[in-house]
CSV table of C-alpha atoms and ligand atoms in Angstrom, one decimal:
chain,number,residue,atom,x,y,z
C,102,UNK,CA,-35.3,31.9,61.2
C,103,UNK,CA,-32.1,30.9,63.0
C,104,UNK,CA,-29.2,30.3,60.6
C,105,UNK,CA,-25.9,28.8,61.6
C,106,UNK,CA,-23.2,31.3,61.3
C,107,UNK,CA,-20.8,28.4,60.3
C,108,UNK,CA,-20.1,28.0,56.8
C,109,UNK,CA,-21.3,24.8,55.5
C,110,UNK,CA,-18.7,22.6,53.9
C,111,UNK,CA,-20.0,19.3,51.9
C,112,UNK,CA,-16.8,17.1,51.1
C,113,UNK,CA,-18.1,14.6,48.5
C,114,UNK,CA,-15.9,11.4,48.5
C,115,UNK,CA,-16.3,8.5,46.7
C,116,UNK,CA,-13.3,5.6,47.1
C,117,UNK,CA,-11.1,4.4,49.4
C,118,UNK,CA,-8.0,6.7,48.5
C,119,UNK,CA,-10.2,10.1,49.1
C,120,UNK,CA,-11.9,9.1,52.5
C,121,UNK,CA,-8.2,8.0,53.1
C,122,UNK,CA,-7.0,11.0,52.1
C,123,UNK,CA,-9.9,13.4,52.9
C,124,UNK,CA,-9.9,12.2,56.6
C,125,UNK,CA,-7.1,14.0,58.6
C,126,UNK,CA,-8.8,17.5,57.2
C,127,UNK,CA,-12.7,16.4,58.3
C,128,UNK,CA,-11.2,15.9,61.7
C,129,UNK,CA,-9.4,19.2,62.1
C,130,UNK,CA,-12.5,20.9,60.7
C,131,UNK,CA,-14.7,19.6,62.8
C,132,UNK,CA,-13.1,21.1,65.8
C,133,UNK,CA,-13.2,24.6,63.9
C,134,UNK,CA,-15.4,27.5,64.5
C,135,UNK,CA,-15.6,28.3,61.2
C,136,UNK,CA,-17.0,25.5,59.5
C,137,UNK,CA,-20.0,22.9,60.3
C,138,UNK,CA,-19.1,19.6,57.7
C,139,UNK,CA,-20.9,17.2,56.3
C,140,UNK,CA,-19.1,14.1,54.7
C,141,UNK,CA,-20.9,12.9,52.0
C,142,UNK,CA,-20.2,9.7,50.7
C,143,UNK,CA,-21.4,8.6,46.9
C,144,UNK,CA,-21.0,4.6,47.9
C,145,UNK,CA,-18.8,5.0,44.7
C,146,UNK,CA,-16.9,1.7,46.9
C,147,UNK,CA,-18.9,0.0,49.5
C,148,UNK,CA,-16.7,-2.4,51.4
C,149,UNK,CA,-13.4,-0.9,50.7
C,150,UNK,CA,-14.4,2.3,51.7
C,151,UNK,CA,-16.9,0.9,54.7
C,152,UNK,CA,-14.0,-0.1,56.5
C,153,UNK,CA,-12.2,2.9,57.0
C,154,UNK,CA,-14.6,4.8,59.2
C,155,UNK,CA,-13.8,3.4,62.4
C,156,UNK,CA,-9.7,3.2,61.8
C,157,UNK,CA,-9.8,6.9,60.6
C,158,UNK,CA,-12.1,8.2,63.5
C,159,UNK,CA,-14.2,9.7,61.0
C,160,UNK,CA,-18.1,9.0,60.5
C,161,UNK,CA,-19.5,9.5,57.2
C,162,UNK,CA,-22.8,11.9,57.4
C,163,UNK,CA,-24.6,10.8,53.9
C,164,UNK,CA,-24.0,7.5,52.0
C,165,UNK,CA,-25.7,7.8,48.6
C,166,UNK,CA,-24.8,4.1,48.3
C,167,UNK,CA,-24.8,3.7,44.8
C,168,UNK,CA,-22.0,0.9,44.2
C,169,UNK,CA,-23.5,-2.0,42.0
C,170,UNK,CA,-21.1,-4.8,40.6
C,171,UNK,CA,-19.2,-4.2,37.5
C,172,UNK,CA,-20.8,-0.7,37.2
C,173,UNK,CA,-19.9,1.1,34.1
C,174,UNK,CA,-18.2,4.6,34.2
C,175,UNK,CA,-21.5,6.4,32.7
C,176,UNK,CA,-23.7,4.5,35.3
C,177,UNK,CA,-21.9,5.8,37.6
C,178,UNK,CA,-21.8,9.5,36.5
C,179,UNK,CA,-25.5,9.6,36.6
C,180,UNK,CA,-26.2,8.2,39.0
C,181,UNK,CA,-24.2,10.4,41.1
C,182,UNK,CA,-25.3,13.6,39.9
C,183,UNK,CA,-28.8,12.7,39.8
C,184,UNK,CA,-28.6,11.7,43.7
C,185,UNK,CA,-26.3,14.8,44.7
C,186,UNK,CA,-28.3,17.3,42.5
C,187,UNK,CA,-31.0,16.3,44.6
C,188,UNK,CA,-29.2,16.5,47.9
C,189,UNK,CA,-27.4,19.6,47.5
C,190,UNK,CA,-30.9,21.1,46.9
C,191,UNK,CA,-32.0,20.1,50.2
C,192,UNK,CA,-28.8,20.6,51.9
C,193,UNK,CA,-27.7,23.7,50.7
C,194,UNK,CA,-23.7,23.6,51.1
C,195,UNK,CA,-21.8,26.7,50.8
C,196,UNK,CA,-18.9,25.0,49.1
C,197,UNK,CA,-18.3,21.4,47.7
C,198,UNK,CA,-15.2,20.2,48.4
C,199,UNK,CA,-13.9,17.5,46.3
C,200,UNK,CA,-10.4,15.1,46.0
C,201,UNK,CA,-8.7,13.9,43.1
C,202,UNK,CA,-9.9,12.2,40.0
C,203,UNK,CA,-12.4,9.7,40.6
C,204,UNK,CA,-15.7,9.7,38.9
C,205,UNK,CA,-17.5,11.0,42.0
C,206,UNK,CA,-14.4,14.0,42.5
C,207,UNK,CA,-15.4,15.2,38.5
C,208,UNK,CA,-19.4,14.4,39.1
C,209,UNK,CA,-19.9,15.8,42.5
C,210,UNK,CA,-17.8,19.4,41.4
C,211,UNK,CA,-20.2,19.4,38.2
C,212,UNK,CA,-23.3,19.0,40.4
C,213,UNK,CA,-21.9,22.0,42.4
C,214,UNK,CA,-20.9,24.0,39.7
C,215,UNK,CA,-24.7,23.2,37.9
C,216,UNK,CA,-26.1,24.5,40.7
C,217,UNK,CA,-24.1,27.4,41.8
C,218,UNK,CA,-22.2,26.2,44.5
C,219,UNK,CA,-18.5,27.1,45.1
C,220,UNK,CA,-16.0,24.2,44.7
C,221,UNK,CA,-12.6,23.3,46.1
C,222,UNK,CA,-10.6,20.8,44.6
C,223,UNK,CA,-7.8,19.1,46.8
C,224,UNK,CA,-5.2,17.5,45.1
C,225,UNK,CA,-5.1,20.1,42.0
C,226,UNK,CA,-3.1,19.8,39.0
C,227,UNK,CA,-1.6,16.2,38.9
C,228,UNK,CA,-1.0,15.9,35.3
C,229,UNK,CA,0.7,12.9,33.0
C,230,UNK,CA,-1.0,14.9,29.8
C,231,UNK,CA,-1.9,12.0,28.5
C,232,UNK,CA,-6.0,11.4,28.4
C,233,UNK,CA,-5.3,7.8,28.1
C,234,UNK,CA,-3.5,7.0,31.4
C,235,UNK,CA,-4.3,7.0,33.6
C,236,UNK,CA,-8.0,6.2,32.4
C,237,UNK,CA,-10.4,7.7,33.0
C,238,UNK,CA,-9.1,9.6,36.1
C,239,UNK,CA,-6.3,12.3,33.7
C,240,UNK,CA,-9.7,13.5,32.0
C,241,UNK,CA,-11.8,14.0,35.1
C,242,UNK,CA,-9.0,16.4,37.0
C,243,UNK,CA,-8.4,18.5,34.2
C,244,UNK,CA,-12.6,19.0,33.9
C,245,UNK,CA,-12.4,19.3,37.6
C,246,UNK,CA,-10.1,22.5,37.2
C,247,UNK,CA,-11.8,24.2,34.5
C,248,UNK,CA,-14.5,24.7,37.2
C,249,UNK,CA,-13.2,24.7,40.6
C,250,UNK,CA,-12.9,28.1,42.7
C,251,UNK,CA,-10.3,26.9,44.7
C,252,UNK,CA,-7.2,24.7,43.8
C,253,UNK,CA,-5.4,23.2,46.1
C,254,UNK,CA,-1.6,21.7,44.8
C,255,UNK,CA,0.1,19.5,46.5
C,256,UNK,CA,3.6,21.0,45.5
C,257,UNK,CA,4.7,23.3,42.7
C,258,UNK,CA,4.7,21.6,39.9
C,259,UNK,CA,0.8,21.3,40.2
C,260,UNK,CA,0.6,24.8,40.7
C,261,UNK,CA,2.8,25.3,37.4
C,262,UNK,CA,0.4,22.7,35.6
C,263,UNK,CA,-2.4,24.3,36.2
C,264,UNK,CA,-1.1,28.0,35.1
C,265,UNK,CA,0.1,26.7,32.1
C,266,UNK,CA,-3.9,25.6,31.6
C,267,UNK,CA,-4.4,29.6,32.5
C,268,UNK,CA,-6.1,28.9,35.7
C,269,UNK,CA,-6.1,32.0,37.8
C,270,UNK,CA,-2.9,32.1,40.4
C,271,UNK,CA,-4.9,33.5,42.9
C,272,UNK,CA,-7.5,30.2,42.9
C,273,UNK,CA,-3.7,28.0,43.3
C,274,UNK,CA,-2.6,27.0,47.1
C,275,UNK,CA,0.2,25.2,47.6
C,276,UNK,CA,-0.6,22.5,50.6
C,277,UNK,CA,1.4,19.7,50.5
C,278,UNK,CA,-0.6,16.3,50.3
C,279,UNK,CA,-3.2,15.3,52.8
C,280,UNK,CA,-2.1,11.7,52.2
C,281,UNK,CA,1.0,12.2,54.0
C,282,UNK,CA,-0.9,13.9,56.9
C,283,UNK,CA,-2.9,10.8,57.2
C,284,UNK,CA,0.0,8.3,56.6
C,285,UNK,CA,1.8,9.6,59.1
C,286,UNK,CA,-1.4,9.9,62.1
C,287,UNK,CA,-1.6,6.5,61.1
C,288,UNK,CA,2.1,5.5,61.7
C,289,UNK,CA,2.1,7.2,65.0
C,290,UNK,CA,-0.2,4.0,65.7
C,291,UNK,CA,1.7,1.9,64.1
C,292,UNK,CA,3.9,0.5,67.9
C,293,UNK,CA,0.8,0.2,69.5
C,294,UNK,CA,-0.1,-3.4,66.9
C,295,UNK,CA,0.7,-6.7,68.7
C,296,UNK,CA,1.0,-9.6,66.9
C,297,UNK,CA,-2.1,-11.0,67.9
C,298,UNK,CA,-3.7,-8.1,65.8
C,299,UNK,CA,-1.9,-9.0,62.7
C,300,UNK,CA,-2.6,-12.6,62.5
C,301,UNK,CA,-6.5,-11.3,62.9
C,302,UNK,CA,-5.5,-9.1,60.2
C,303,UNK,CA,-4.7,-12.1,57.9
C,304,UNK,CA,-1.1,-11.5,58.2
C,305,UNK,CA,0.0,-13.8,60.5
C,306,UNK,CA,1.5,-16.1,58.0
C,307,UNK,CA,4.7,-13.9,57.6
C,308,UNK,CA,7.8,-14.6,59.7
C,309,UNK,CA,9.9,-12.6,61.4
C,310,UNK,CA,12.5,-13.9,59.0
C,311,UNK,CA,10.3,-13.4,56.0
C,312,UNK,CA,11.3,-11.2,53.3
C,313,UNK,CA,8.7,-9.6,51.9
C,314,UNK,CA,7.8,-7.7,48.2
C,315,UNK,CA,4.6,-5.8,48.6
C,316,UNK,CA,2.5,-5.1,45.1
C,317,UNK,CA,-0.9,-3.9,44.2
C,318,UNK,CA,-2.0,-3.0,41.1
C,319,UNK,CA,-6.1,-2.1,39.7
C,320,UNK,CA,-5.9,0.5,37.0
C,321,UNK,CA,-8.2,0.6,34.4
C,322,UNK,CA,-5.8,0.9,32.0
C,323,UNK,CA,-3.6,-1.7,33.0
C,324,UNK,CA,-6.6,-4.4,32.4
C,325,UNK,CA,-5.6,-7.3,29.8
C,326,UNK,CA,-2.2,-7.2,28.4
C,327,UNK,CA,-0.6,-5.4,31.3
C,328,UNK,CA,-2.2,-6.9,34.1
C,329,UNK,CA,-1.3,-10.7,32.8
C,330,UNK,CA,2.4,-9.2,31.8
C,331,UNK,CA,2.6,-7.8,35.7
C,332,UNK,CA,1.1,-11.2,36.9
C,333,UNK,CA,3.6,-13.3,35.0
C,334,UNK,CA,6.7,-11.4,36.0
C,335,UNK,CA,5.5,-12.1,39.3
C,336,UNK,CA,5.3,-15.9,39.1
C,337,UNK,CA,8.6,-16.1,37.3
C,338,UNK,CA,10.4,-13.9,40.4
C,339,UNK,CA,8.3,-16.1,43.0
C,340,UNK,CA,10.0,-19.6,41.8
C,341,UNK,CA,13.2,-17.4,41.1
C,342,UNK,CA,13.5,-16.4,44.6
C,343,UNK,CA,11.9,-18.6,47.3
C,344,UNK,CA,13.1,-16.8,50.3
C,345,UNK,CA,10.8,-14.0,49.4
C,346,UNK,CA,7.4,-13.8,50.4
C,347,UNK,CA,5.0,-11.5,47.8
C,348,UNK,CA,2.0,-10.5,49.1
C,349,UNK,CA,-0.6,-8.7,46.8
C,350,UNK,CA,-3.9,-7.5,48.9
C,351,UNK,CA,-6.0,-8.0,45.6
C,352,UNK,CA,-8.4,-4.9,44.7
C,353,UNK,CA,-12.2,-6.0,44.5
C,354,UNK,CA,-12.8,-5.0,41.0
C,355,UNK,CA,-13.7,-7.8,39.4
C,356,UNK,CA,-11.9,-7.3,36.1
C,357,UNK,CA,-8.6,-7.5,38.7
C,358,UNK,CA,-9.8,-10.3,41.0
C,359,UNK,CA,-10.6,-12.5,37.9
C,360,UNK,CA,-7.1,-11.8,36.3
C,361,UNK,CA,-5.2,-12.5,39.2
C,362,UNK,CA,-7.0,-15.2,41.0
C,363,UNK,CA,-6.4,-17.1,37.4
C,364,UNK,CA,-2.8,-16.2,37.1
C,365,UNK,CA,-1.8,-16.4,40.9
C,366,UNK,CA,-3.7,-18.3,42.7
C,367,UNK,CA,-1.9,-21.6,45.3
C,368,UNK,CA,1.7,-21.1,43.7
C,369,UNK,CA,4.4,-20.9,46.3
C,370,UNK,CA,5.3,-17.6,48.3
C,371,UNK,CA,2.4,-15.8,46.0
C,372,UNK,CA,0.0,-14.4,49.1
C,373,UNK,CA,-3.0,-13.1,47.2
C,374,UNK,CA,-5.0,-11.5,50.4
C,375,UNK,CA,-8.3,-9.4,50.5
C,376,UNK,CA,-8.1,-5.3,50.7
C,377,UNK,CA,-6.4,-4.4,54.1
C,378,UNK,CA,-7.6,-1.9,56.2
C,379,UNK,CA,-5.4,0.6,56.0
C,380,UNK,CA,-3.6,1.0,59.4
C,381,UNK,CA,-2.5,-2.8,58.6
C,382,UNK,CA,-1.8,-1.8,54.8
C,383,UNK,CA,0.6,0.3,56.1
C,384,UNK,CA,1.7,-1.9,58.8
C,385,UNK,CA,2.6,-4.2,55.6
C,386,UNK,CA,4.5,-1.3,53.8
C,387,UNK,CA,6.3,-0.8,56.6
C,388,UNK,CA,7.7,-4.5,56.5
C,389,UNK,CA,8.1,-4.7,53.0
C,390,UNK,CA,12.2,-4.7,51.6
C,391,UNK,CA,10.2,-3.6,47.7
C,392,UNK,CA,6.9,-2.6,46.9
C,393,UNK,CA,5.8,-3.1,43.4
C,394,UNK,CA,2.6,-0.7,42.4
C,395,UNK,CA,0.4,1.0,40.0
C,396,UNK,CA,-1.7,3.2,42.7
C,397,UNK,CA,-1.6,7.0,43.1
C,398,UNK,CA,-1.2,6.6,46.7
C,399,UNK,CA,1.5,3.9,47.4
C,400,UNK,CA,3.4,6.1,45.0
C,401,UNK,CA,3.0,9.1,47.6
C,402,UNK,CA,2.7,6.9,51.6
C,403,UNK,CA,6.1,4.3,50.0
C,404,UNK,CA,8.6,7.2,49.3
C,405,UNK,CA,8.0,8.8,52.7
C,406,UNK,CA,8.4,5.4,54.6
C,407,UNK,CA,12.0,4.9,52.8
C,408,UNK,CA,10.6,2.0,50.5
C,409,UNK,CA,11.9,1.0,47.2
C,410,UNK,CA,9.3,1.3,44.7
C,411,UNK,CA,8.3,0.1,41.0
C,412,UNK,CA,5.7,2.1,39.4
C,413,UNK,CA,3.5,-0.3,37.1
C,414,UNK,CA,2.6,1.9,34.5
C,415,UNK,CA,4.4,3.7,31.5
C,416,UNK,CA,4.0,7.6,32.7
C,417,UNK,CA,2.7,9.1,36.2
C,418,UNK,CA,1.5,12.0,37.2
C,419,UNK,CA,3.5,12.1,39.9
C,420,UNK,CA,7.0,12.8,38.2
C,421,UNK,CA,8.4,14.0,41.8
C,422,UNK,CA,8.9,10.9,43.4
C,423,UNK,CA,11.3,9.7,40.6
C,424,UNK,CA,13.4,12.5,41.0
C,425,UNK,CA,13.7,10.6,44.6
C,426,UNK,CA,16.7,7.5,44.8
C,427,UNK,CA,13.4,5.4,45.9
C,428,UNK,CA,10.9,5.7,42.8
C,429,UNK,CA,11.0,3.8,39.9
C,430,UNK,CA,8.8,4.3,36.9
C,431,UNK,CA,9.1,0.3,35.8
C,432,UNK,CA,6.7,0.3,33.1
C,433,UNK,CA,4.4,-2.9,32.2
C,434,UNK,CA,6.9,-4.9,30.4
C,435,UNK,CA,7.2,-8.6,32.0
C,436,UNK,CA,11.0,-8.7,31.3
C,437,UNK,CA,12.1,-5.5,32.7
C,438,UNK,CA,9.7,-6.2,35.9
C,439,UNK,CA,11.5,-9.3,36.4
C,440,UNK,CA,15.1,-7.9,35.6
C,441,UNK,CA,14.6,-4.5,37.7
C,442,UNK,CA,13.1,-6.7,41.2
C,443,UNK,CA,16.2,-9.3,40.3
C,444,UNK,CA,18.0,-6.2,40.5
C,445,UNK,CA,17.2,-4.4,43.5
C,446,UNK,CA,17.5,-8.1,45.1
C,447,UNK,CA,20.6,-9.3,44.3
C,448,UNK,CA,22.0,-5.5,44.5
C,449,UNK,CA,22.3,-4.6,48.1
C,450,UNK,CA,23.8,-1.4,47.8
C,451,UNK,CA,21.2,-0.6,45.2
C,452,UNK,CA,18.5,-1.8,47.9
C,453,UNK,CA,20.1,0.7,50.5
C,454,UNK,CA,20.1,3.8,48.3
C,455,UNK,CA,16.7,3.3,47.1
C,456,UNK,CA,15.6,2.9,51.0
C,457,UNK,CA,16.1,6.1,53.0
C,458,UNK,CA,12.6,8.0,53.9
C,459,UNK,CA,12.1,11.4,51.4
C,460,UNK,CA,8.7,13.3,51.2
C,461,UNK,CA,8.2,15.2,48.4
C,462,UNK,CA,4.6,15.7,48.8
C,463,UNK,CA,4.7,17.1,52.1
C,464,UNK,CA,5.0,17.8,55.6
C,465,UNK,CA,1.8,16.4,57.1
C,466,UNK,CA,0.7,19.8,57.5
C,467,UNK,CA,-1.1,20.5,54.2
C,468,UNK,CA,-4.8,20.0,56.1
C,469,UNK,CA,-4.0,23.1,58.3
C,470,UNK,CA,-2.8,25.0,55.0
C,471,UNK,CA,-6.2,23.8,53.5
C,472,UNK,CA,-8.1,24.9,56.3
C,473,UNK,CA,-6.5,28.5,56.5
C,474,UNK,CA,-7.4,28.6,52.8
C,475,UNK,CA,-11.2,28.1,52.9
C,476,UNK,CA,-11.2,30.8,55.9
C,477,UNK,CA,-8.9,33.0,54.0
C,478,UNK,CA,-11.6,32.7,51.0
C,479,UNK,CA,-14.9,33.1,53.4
C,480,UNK,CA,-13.5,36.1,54.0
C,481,UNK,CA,-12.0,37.9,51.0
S,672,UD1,C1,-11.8,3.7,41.4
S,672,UD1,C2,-11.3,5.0,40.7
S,672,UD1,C3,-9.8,5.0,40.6
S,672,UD1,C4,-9.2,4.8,42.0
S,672,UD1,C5,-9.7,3.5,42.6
S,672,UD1,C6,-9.2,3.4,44.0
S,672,UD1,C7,-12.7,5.9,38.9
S,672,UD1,C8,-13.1,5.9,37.5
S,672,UD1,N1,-11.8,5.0,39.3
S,672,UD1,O1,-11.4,2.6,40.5
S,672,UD1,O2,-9.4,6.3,40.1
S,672,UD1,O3,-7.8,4.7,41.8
S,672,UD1,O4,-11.1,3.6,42.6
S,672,UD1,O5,-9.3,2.1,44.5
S,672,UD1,O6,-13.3,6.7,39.7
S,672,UD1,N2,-15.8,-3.0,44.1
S,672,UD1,C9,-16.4,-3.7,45.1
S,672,UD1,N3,-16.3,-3.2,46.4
S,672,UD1,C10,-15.6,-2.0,46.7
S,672,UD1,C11,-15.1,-1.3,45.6
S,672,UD1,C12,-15.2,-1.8,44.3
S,672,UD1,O7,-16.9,-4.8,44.9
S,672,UD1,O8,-15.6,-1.6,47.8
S,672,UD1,C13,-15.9,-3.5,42.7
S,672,UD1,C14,-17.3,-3.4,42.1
S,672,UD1,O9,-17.6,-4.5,41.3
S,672,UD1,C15,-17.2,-2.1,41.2
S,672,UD1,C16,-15.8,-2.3,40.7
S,672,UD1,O10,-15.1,-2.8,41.8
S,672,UD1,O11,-18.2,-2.1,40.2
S,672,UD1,C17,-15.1,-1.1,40.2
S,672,UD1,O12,-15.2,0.0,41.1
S,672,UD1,P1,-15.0,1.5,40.5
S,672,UD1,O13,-15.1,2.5,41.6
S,672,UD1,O14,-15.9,1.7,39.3
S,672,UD1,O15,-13.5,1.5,39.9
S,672,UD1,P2,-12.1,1.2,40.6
S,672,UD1,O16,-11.4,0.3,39.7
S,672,UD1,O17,-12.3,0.8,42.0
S,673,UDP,N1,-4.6,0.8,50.7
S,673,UDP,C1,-5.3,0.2,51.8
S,673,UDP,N2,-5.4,-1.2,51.7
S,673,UDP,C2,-5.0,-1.9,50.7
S,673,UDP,C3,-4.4,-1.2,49.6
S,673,UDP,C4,-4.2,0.1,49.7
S,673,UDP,O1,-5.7,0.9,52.8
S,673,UDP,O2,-5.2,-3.1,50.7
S,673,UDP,C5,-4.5,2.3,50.8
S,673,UDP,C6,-3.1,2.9,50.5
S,673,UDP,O3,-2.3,3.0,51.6
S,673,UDP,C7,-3.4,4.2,49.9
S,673,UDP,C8,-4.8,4.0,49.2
S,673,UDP,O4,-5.3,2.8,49.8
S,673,UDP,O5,-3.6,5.2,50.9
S,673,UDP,C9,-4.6,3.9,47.7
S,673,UDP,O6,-5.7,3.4,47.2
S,673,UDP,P1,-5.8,2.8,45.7
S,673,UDP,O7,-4.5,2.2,45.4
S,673,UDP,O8,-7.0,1.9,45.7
S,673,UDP,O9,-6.1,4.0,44.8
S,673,UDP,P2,-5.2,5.2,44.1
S,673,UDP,O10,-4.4,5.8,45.1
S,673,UDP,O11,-4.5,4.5,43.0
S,673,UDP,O12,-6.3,6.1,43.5
């Protein structure tokens, strides 16, 4: 029987951030002669991940399509390793790759490791050691490393996390983040939008003279008190300052859209806008003087495109950026929201020092490091 020579990769994503994240590496692999790919999403997110296919130039192979409304963390986890057990079994990967923390990253590497299959995990060892924040996502990449083969660190301090939780040195790369590759193929794009493209993006209503504060904001762990305390800062710096413009692309959980819609909605200068496909997301980074956040990824893409930034949450497992002029770690206090954004305001000196570009998670080359990994491994 004829069998492909290729080692077959299956890279399991789930949510927006890891095909985001994932893509720049599918396309270099799948113009190497070493590998044959197959992306494999769960459908963890349907529409917010459905979108990025075309703007990354990636097509998805498998869509397990499991996304219901309001699903609950053990639905989910079930669901995913019933369908993947089931798929891997007809499939027959030689390695899983997964990305992250998700629910899919920790229930597609446990599908692999139930039934035998080698695992890489990209983006190893992000740590806050703290189970209960981020939630659930600090618990499902310290499982993920207990059983991947392969670990790949975006920087050193990963690479230290994870030896201090014994895992073997040789398993540890050091890559860089493959968030940065994509941020910055996508920026490459960036001259080529016209105006015409960003009213059909829904951003046509800011003005060339606009200033503009950026947030977003969907952990789970931020949900009730935090969420309304992030909410309300925001409408007392709205009516405080109405020559900015703050424009918050709302998340489509439900738990956020509910909150927000009922705190924000028609007050003055507050822009509450659907998900934005991510070439314009970053378009909108780009143009932003602050950018207030609580995601994993804005923490990474703001930093590198010289951006002030307010982390929404009390600890991060991304400590490097606040070593940075630019980062922030702002907490969920409404006060201190409201006086640190007055701050950076009124303080243009301030504003300037926390706005020159810095990269601590890499170079944009961590996909070719990942990718002389996995043929480094084939053939030990
Ligand atoms: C998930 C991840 C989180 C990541 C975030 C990125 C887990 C536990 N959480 O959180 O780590 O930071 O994605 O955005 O894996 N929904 C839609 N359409 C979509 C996506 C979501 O309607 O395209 C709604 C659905 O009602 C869904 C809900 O959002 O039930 C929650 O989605 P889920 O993936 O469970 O959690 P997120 O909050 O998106
Ligand atoms: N992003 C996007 N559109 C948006 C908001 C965010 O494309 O409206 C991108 C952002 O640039 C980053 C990723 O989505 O690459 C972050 O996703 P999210 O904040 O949902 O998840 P996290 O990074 O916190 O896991």
């Amino acid at each position: 029987m004829y069998r492909n020579p290729k080692k077959h990769l299956m890279i399991v994503i789930g949510t927006r951030p890891e095909f985001i994240k994932v893509s720049p590496l599918v396309r270099l692999l799948r113009k190497s002669n070493e590998f044959r790919v197959t992306l494999c999403s769960t459908g963890q997110h349907r529409e917010m991940l459905g979108m990025l296919e075309k703007e990354l130039k990636v097509n998805i192979n498998v869509d397990l399509n499991i996304m219901r409304p309001n699903q609950t963390l053990n639905g989910l986890f079930v669901k995913i390793i019933e369908l993947l057990d089931a798929y891997f079994k007809e499939d027959k990967p030689d390695m899983v790759l997964v990305h992250g923390d998700t629910t899919t990253s920790f229930a597609a590497a446990m599908t692999a490791f139930n039934s035998g299959i080698a695992i890489a995990h990209i983006e190893a060892g992000l740590r806050t050691w703290d189970l209960q924040a981020p939630w659930p996502e600090e618990a499902n990449r310290h499982l993920t490393s207990v059983i991947a083969d392969l670990q790949f660190a975006p920087t050193d301090t990963e690479k230290d996390n994870l030896i201090r939780e014994n895992v073997d040195t040789n398993k540890i790369i050091v890559t860089g983040n493959t968030c940065i590759d994509s941020l910055l193929w996508i920026r490459d794009r960036l001259g080529e939008i016209k105006q015409t493209d960003i009213d059909q993006a829904g951003l046509g209503f800011l003005k060339k003279e606009d200033h503009v504060i950026l947030m977003t904001s969907h952990r789970r762990e931020n949900f009730g008190k935090s969420l309304d305390a992030i909410c309300q800062s925001i409408l007392k710096l709205a009516k405080e300052f109405p020559n900015y413009q703050f424009v918050y692309p709302v998340h489509l959980n439900p738990h956020v859209q509910n909150t927000v819609h009922s705190l924000l909605s028609n007050i003055p200068h507050i822009h509450l806008i659907p998900p934005l496909n991510y070439t314009y997301f970053i378009w909108l980074m780009n143009r932003s003087e602050i950018i207030l956040t609580d995601s994993g990824g804005v923490q990474e893409e703001a930093p590198a495109l010289g951006k002030p930034v307010l982390v929404l949450r009390e600890v991060t497992e991304r400590p490097q950026a606040l070593e940075t002029n630019n980062v922030v770690l702002v907490g969920t206090d409404q006060q201190r929201i409201y006086e640190m954004v007055s701050n950076i305001i009124n303080d243009d000196q301030l504003r300037s020092e926390m706005s020159h570009p810095v990269s601590p998670y890499g170079d944009g080359k961590a996909s070719k490091k990942i990718i002389n990994a996995l043929i480094q491994w084939f053939h030990r």
